Amino acid sequence: MEYEALFLSILTEELIPAMGCTEPIALAYAAASARALLGKIPERVEVEVSGNLIKNAMGVTVPNTDGMRGIEAAVAAGIVAGNEKKKLECIADVDDGDRDSIRAYLARNIISVELCESELAFDCSVCVEAEGENALIRMANAHTNIVHREKNGKVISDTPVRCESEDGMSSHECLTVENIIKFAEEVELSDVEELL
């Protein structure tokens, strides 16, 4: 099939294990990454998110939090109990003690959420501060695509965000209904067995 390699590449990029709805989990991952970069629990958290992300995350239950909902809860879960190395499974190991700590952290009202001015459907920044230090993480276009890391004003890594499809990620132009059906009918199951 003409697009088989591209379809397999897209599946590899898109089929990432995640707990629950990907938007709040991505926010938890960004927050856990910001806390890890800061090296301590933040005393202040500023979150900027795109409108589409607000729409998709604001009323959603955050997995493993005993029913907590919304952006602030996702961010608090990532900060208090998230393991950034697990990406979209970063809050998989939250226990009862962690849930109590997440609730206590939320009660401090130190997380602010603002709409960012971005044309991207998925765009979020998490800036954390504690004891005179700060760290910033920005994710764009994909739920694990960290494009900017900064600590105390020093840029650690920065990938320019050009458009909806990032450099290094597969183009989705081939994803027509006809091509998807053809791929599903013709792909060797052994080629997708590990992914699925």
XYZ file of N, CA and C in Angstrom:
588
model
N 0.831 -1.183 0.000
C 0.000 0.000 0.000
C 0.877 1.249 0.000
N 0.435 2.257 -0.709
C 1.199 3.478 -0.916
C 1.543 4.204 0.397
N 0.605 4.280 1.347
C 0.806 5.068 2.560
C 1.104 4.220 3.796
N 1.396 2.949 3.644
C 1.525 2.066 4.800
C 2.570 2.565 5.808
N 3.737 2.941 5.352
C 4.787 3.407 6.271
C 4.354 4.673 7.001
N 3.677 5.575 6.285
C 3.206 6.813 6.911
C 2.116 6.520 7.942
N 1.197 5.613 7.628
C 0.149 5.235 8.578
C 0.758 4.609 9.833
N 1.740 3.743 9.665
C 2.398 3.121 10.817
C 3.114 4.177 11.671
N 3.712 5.168 11.012
C 4.366 6.247 11.731
C 3.346 7.072 12.527
N 2.211 7.379 11.919
C 1.154 8.133 12.597
C 0.633 7.347 13.798
N 0.405 6.056 13.628
C -0.072 5.230 14.737
C 0.927 5.222 15.890
N 2.212 5.144 15.569
C 3.249 5.140 16.600
C 3.234 6.451 17.385
N 3.041 7.570 16.686
C 2.999 8.881 17.349
C 1.732 9.072 18.176
N 0.618 8.555 17.689
C -0.678 8.843 18.307
C -1.095 7.845 19.382
N -0.657 6.609 19.286
C -1.086 5.588 20.243
C -0.136 5.556 21.433
N -0.332 6.510 22.318
C 0.476 6.633 23.524
C -0.421 6.278 24.704
N -0.001 5.392 25.586
C -0.843 5.058 26.745
C -1.166 6.313 27.556
N -2.434 6.466 27.904
C -2.870 7.625 28.687
C -3.955 7.198 29.646
N -4.011 7.892 30.765
C -5.077 7.661 31.742
C -6.202 8.637 31.452
N -7.345 8.157 31.020
C -8.501 9.024 30.842
C -8.351 9.989 29.691
N -9.103 11.077 29.755
C -9.106 12.118 28.730
C -7.718 12.739 28.630
N -7.211 12.844 27.419
C -5.823 13.266 27.236
C -5.557 14.723 27.618
N -6.544 15.621 27.516
C -6.276 17.019 27.835
C -5.892 17.214 29.303
N -6.706 16.755 30.271
C -6.263 16.948 31.653
C -4.983 16.186 31.981
N -4.799 15.023 31.391
C -3.565 14.268 31.645
C -2.361 15.014 31.077
N -2.518 15.627 29.906
C -1.424 16.417 29.330
C -1.087 17.599 30.231
N -2.110 18.222 30.810
C -1.867 19.326 31.737
C -1.138 18.835 32.992
N -1.530 17.676 33.493
C -0.837 17.091 34.648
C 0.622 16.802 34.286
N 0.859 16.294 33.085
C 2.221 16.007 32.630
C 3.042 17.297 32.520
N 2.455 18.351 31.951
C 3.164 19.627 31.838
C 3.495 20.177 33.226
N 2.530 20.077 34.148
C 2.744 20.578 35.511
C 3.812 19.761 36.238
N 3.770 18.439 36.091
C 4.785 17.582 36.714
C 6.171 17.898 36.148
N 6.228 18.169 34.851
C 7.503 18.514 34.210
C 8.019 19.852 34.715
N 7.120 20.823 34.899
C 7.525 22.137 35.414
C 8.025 22.025 36.851
N 7.304 21.251 37.686
C 7.740 21.045 39.066
C 9.098 20.351 39.116
N 9.298 19.353 38.275
C 10.581 18.642 38.242
C 11.709 19.581 37.829
N 11.435 20.450 36.867
C 12.447 21.400 36.421
C 12.760 22.414 37.528
N 11.742 22.855 38.239
C 11.931 23.782 39.357
C 12.683 23.104 40.506
N 12.379 21.827 40.727
C 13.064 21.065 41.770
C 12.426 21.159 43.141
N 11.217 21.703 43.219
C 10.507 21.832 44.495
C 9.029 22.097 44.215
N 8.209 21.955 45.240
C 6.785 22.226 45.093
C 6.581 23.732 44.939
N 5.904 24.156 43.884
C 5.712 25.590 43.639
C 4.804 26.259 44.663
N 5.126 27.532 44.922
C 4.300 28.372 45.788
C 3.295 29.171 44.965
N 3.516 29.222 43.662
C 2.644 29.946 42.737
C 2.700 29.249 41.388
N 1.538 29.119 40.735
C 1.454 28.434 39.439
C 0.599 29.272 38.497
N 1.143 29.586 37.333
C 0.391 30.293 36.294
C 0.288 29.384 35.080
N -0.934 29.144 34.641
C -1.193 28.259 33.513
C -1.861 29.074 32.411
N -1.351 28.972 31.203
C -1.995 29.575 30.039
C -2.344 28.455 29.078
N -3.595 28.434 28.637
C -4.064 27.367 27.756
C -4.871 27.936 26.598
N -4.841 27.233 25.480
C -5.628 27.622 24.311
C -7.109 27.387 24.587
N -7.949 28.078 23.835
C -9.391 27.965 24.017
C -9.903 26.549 23.850
N -9.388 25.830 22.887
C -9.817 24.452 22.660
C -9.447 23.564 23.846
N -8.309 23.815 24.434
C -7.878 23.045 25.598
C -8.755 23.348 26.811
N -9.114 24.617 26.981
C -10.041 24.975 28.062
C -11.350 24.216 27.882
N -11.877 24.249 26.678
C -13.148 23.584 26.376
C -13.080 22.089 26.680
N -11.969 21.465 26.353
C -11.858 20.014 26.497
C -11.411 19.548 27.877
N -10.947 20.454 28.733
C -10.408 20.025 30.023
C -11.128 20.613 31.230
N -11.881 21.679 31.056
C -12.384 22.386 32.231
C -13.407 21.616 33.051
N -14.201 20.753 32.453
C -15.205 20.031 33.224
C -14.952 18.543 33.337
N -13.786 18.112 32.911
C -13.476 16.685 32.849
C -12.906 16.197 34.183
N -13.341 15.017 34.592
C -12.789 14.406 35.802
C -11.345 13.991 35.554
N -10.491 14.339 36.486
C -9.076 13.981 36.398
C -8.914 12.579 36.983
N -8.396 11.646 36.200
C -8.261 10.273 36.675
C -7.453 10.164 37.965
N -7.818 9.205 38.771
C -7.075 8.854 39.973
C -7.102 9.946 41.047
N -8.102 10.858 40.969
C -8.185 11.946 41.942
C -9.471 11.885 42.757
N -10.206 10.813 42.679
C -11.445 10.660 43.430
C -12.483 11.714 43.036
N -12.584 11.965 41.711
C -13.637 12.828 41.195
C -13.312 14.294 41.046
N -12.079 14.713 41.307
C -11.725 16.121 41.105
C -11.820 16.443 39.618
N -12.259 17.669 39.319
C -12.484 18.067 37.933
C -11.747 19.346 37.573
N -11.429 19.453 36.295
C -10.971 20.711 35.740
C -9.473 20.891 35.641
N -9.129 22.037 35.081
C -7.740 22.368 34.791
C -6.913 22.488 36.065
N -7.428 23.199 37.059
C -6.681 23.372 38.301
C -6.403 22.036 38.976
N -7.394 21.147 38.978
C -7.206 19.827 39.594
C -6.156 19.019 38.844
N -6.175 19.082 37.520
C -5.181 18.354 36.721
C -3.777 18.878 37.001
N -3.645 20.205 37.051
C -2.352 20.826 37.317
C -1.874 20.473 38.730
N -2.770 20.579 39.706
C -2.404 20.245 41.091
C -1.977 18.785 41.209
N -2.693 17.888 40.546
C -2.334 16.460 40.590
C -0.939 16.245 40.021
N -0.635 16.915 38.904
C 0.693 16.790 38.310
C 1.787 17.331 39.210
N 1.517 18.461 39.838
C 2.518 19.085 40.705
C 2.756 18.247 41.958
N 1.685 17.843 42.609
C 1.806 17.165 43.900
C 2.257 15.717 43.758
N 1.713 15.007 42.769
C 1.937 13.559 42.721
C 2.379 13.032 41.361
N 2.636 13.915 40.414
C 2.962 13.464 39.068
C 4.397 13.009 38.899
N 4.559 11.992 38.072
C 5.884 11.501 37.689
C 6.062 11.820 36.214
N 6.782 12.897 35.922
C 6.916 13.380 34.546
C 7.527 12.351 33.610
N 8.264 11.392 34.137
C 8.875 10.369 33.294
C 7.834 9.430 32.679
N 6.642 9.377 33.283
C 5.579 8.503 32.789
C 4.658 9.195 31.791
N 4.959 10.426 31.443
C 4.206 11.211 30.463
C 2.702 11.163 30.724
N 1.920 10.590 29.811
C 0.461 10.616 29.944
C -0.072 9.597 30.952
N 0.823 8.932 31.644
C 0.449 8.080 32.772
C 1.078 8.629 34.061
N 1.359 9.928 34.044
C 2.113 10.554 35.139
C 1.398 10.500 36.485
N 0.082 10.348 36.505
C -0.625 10.280 37.792
C -1.231 8.890 38.023
N -0.642 7.895 37.407
C -1.145 6.523 37.541
C -0.965 5.965 38.947
N 0.016 6.440 39.674
C 0.334 5.864 40.981
C -0.158 6.708 42.161
N -1.086 7.620 41.908
C -1.621 8.468 42.980
C -2.349 7.591 43.992
N -2.070 7.821 45.283
C -2.741 7.049 46.345
C -3.587 7.986 47.203
N -4.196 7.448 48.250
C -5.082 8.249 49.103
C -4.360 9.430 49.739
N -3.146 9.224 50.182
C -2.362 10.313 50.759
C -2.112 11.421 49.743
N -1.799 11.017 48.501
C -1.592 11.994 47.430
C -2.871 12.778 47.163
N -4.013 12.089 47.157
C -5.286 12.766 46.910
C -5.559 13.824 47.985
N -5.262 13.498 49.233
C -5.412 14.480 50.316
C -4.479 15.670 50.095
N -3.263 15.391 49.651
C -2.289 16.466 49.397
C -2.715 17.323 48.209
N -3.292 16.705 47.190
C -3.789 17.455 46.027
C -4.905 18.399 46.463
N -5.849 17.890 47.274
C -6.947 18.733 47.777
C -6.400 19.911 48.595
N -5.441 19.637 49.441
C -4.840 20.699 50.269
C -4.128 21.729 49.394
N -3.447 21.260 48.348
C -2.748 22.174 47.435
C -3.756 23.051 46.698
N -4.840 22.451 46.222
C -5.898 23.216 45.550
C -6.496 24.267 46.476
N -6.671 23.929 47.747
C -7.283 24.844 48.720
C -6.433 26.093 48.952
N -5.157 26.036 48.597
C -4.282 27.203 48.760
C -4.578 28.297 47.725
N -5.324 27.966 46.662
C -5.703 28.929 45.614
C -4.499 29.654 45.022
N -3.479 28.892 44.679
C -2.269 29.498 44.109
C -2.107 29.188 42.624
N -3.102 28.512 42.033
C -3.060 28.168 40.605
C -3.979 29.127 39.864
N -3.410 29.886 38.931
C -4.230 30.758 38.090
C -4.238 30.198 36.665
N -5.390 30.290 36.021
C -5.543 29.790 34.652
C -6.016 30.942 33.772
N -5.319 31.153 32.675
C -5.651 32.210 31.722
C -5.720 31.630 30.316
N -6.480 32.293 29.476
C -6.539 31.952 28.060
C -5.301 32.525 27.385
N -4.570 31.697 26.647
C -3.406 32.209 25.921
C -3.845 32.657 24.533
N -3.117 33.594 23.991
C -3.413 34.063 22.643
C -2.636 33.186 21.677
N -3.310 32.159 21.195
C -2.670 31.205 20.292
C -3.695 30.730 19.289
N -3.255 30.546 18.077
C -4.138 30.005 17.047
C -4.123 28.479 17.046
N -3.263 27.890 17.856
C -3.160 26.437 17.906
C -4.302 25.859 18.724
N -4.781 24.695 18.326
C -5.836 24.015 19.082
C -5.294 23.528 20.422
N -4.045 23.055 20.428
C -3.435 22.580 21.671
C -2.200 23.418 21.953
N -2.277 24.219 23.006
C -1.162 25.068 23.400
C -1.302 25.332 24.892
N -0.297 25.011 25.659
C -0.343 25.309 27.094
C 1.051 25.619 27.615
N 1.067 26.522 28.595
C 2.299 26.864 29.303
C 2.022 26.765 30.788
N 2.974 26.218 31.516
C 2.874 26.144 32.969
C 4.126 26.799 33.531
N 3.907 27.908 34.268
C 5.009 28.621 34.910
C 4.862 28.430 36.413
N 5.921 27.951 37.052
C 5.896 27.676 38.492
C 6.980 28.490 39.183
N 6.679 28.901 40.437
C 7.630 29.713 41.200
C 7.676 29.233 42.637
N 8.871 29.277 43.215
C 9.056 28.974 44.639
C 10.422 29.495 45.077
N 10.456 30.116 46.244
C 11.694 30.562 46.876
C 12.580 31.360 45.921
N 11.966 32.260 45.157
C 12.712 33.130 44.258
C 13.161 32.493 42.962
N 12.796 31.239 42.729
C 13.151 30.569 41.478
C 11.887 30.328 40.669
N 12.071 30.120 39.366
C 10.927 29.829 38.511
C 11.315 28.879 37.393
N 10.294 28.230 36.853
C 10.496 27.333 35.715
C 9.274 27.429 34.817
N 9.491 27.218 33.528
C 8.422 27.310 32.541
C 8.505 26.136 31.587
N 7.353 25.522 31.357
C 7.215 24.450 30.368
C 6.125 24.868 29.403
N 6.357 24.719 28.101
C 5.306 24.944 27.104
C 5.171 23.689 26.262
N 3.911 23.285 26.054
C 3.574 22.167 25.176
C 2.705 22.705 24.052
N 2.902 22.199 22.838
C 2.091 22.656 21.711
C 1.873 21.534 20.708
N 0.684 21.519 20.146
C 0.274 20.666 19.031
C 0.090 19.192 19.340
N 0.674 18.694 20.395
C 0.503 17.286 20.752
C 0.636 17.155 22.259
N 0.003 16.151 22.812
C -0.141 16.016 24.258
C 1.147 15.745 25.021
N 2.211 15.401 24.341
C 3.501 15.199 25.012
C 4.615 16.016 24.353
N 4.249 16.949 23.501
C 5.220 17.705 22.716
C 5.681 18.963 23.458
N 6.644 18.789 24.352
C 7.200 19.934 25.078
C 8.130 20.673 24.127
N 7.795 21.946 23.862
C 8.549 22.735 22.892
C 9.443 23.783 23.553
N 9.244 24.001 24.870
C 10.058 25.021 25.545
C 10.254 24.640 27.007
N 11.527 24.741 27.448
C 11.886 24.544 28.855
C 12.766 25.721 29.255
N 12.426 26.291 30.404
C 13.179 27.451 30.863
C 13.235 27.433 32.388
N 14.393 27.773 32.946
C 14.523 27.874 34.400
C 15.266 29.154 34.754
N 14.656 29.930 35.647
C 15.239 31.186 36.117
C 15.677 32.084 34.961
N 14.838 32.136 33.920
C 15.103 32.996 32.769
C 16.072 32.419 31.758
N 16.666 31.270 32.048
C 17.615 30.648 31.120
C 16.888 29.575 30.306
N 16.908 29.714 28.984
C 16.257 28.758 28.093
C 17.100 27.491 28.031
N 16.477 26.377 28.379
C 17.148 25.077 28.355
C 16.952 24.410 27.004
N 15.729 24.509 26.484
C 15.451 23.994 25.142
C 14.290 24.778 24.560
N 14.323 24.945 23.247
C 13.265 25.687 22.574
C 13.149 25.183 21.143
N 11.962 24.737 20.806
C 11.656 24.303 19.450
C 10.610 25.255 18.894
N 10.924 25.972 17.830
C 9.939 26.901 17.289
C 8.646 26.176 16.906
N 7.518 26.793 17.228
C 6.217 26.247 16.879
C 5.759 26.970 15.630
N 5.681 26.230 14.537
C 5.390 26.864 13.253
C 3.939 26.744 12.827
N 3.346 25.606 13.106
C 1.996 25.367 12.603
C 1.403 24.188 13.350
N 0.245 23.719 12.925
C -0.417 22.593 13.578
C 0.399 21.302 13.490
N 1.145 21.105 12.436
C 1.937 19.889 12.279
C 3.400 20.215 12.547
N 3.946 19.669 13.598
C 5.313 19.975 13.998
C 6.343 19.260 13.139
N 7.515 19.886 13.021
C 8.637 19.216 12.371
C 8.920 17.920 13.109
N 9.230 16.891 12.376
C 9.549 15.617 12.986
C 8.326 14.749 13.240
N 7.137 15.304 13.042
C 5.921 14.513 13.219
C 5.338 14.242 11.835
N 4.671 13.135 11.702
C 4.148 12.725 10.406
C 3.011 13.622 9.939
N 2.974 13.858 8.636
C 1.869 14.596 8.032
C 0.620 13.733 8.068
N -0.524 14.364 8.295
C -1.792 13.642 8.352
C -2.618 13.843 7.080
N -2.001 14.399 6.036
C -2.727 14.694 4.801
C -3.282 13.442 4.122
N -2.677 12.305 4.360
C -3.118 11.068 3.713
C -4.338 10.455 4.398
N -4.763 11.014 5.517
C -5.840 10.414 6.304
C -7.219 10.728 5.726
N -7.499 10.109 4.604
C -8.848 10.179 4.046
C -9.577 8.896 4.439
N -10.884 8.925 4.409
C -11.654 7.732 4.751
C -11.254 6.580 3.830
N -11.104 6.860 2.553
C -10.719 5.824 1.587
C -9.368 5.205 1.940
N -8.380 6.038 2.257
C -7.047 5.524 2.593
C -7.040 4.765 3.914
N -7.805 5.230 4.885
C -7.877 4.544 6.176
C -8.472 3.153 6.011
N -9.557 3.061 5.254
C -10.194 1.754 5.010
C -9.240 0.828 4.267
N -8.574 1.362 3.263
C -7.622 0.551 2.488
C -6.493 0.042 3.389
N -5.971 0.927 4.244
C -4.913 0.534 5.175
C -5.419 -0.568 6.111
N -6.605 -0.392 6.679
C -7.164 -1.374 7.611
C -7.360 -2.732 6.950
N -7.714 -2.730 5.703
C -7.949 -3.993 4.993
C -6.652 -4.670 4.545
N -5.605 -3.891 4.301
C -4.393 -4.445 3.699
C -3.198 -4.594 4.641
N -3.205 -3.918 5.781
C -2.032 -3.948 6.649
C -1.818 -5.355 7.207
N -0.575 -5.728 7.313
C -0.224 -6.989 7.957
C -0.419 -6.816 9.455
N -1.190 -7.687 10.078
C -1.463 -7.557 11.511
C -0.185 -7.587 12.342
N 0.812 -8.303 11.875
C 2.077 -8.351 12.618
C 2.757 -6.975 12.660
N 2.459 -6.104 11.680
C 3.043 -4.760 11.656
C 2.437 -3.837 12.717
N 1.218 -4.136 13.179
C 0.549 -3.270 14.158
C 0.297 -3.960 15.490
N 0.656 -5.231 15.581
C 0.375 -5.999 16.796
C 0.984 -5.368 18.043
N 2.231 -4.962 17.994
C 2.889 -4.376 19.150
C 2.250 -3.033 19.538
N 1.888 -2.229 18.548
C 1.244 -0.951 18.821
C -0.108 -1.110 19.498
N -0.864 -2.075 19.013
C -2.229 -2.251 19.526
C -2.272 -3.126 20.754
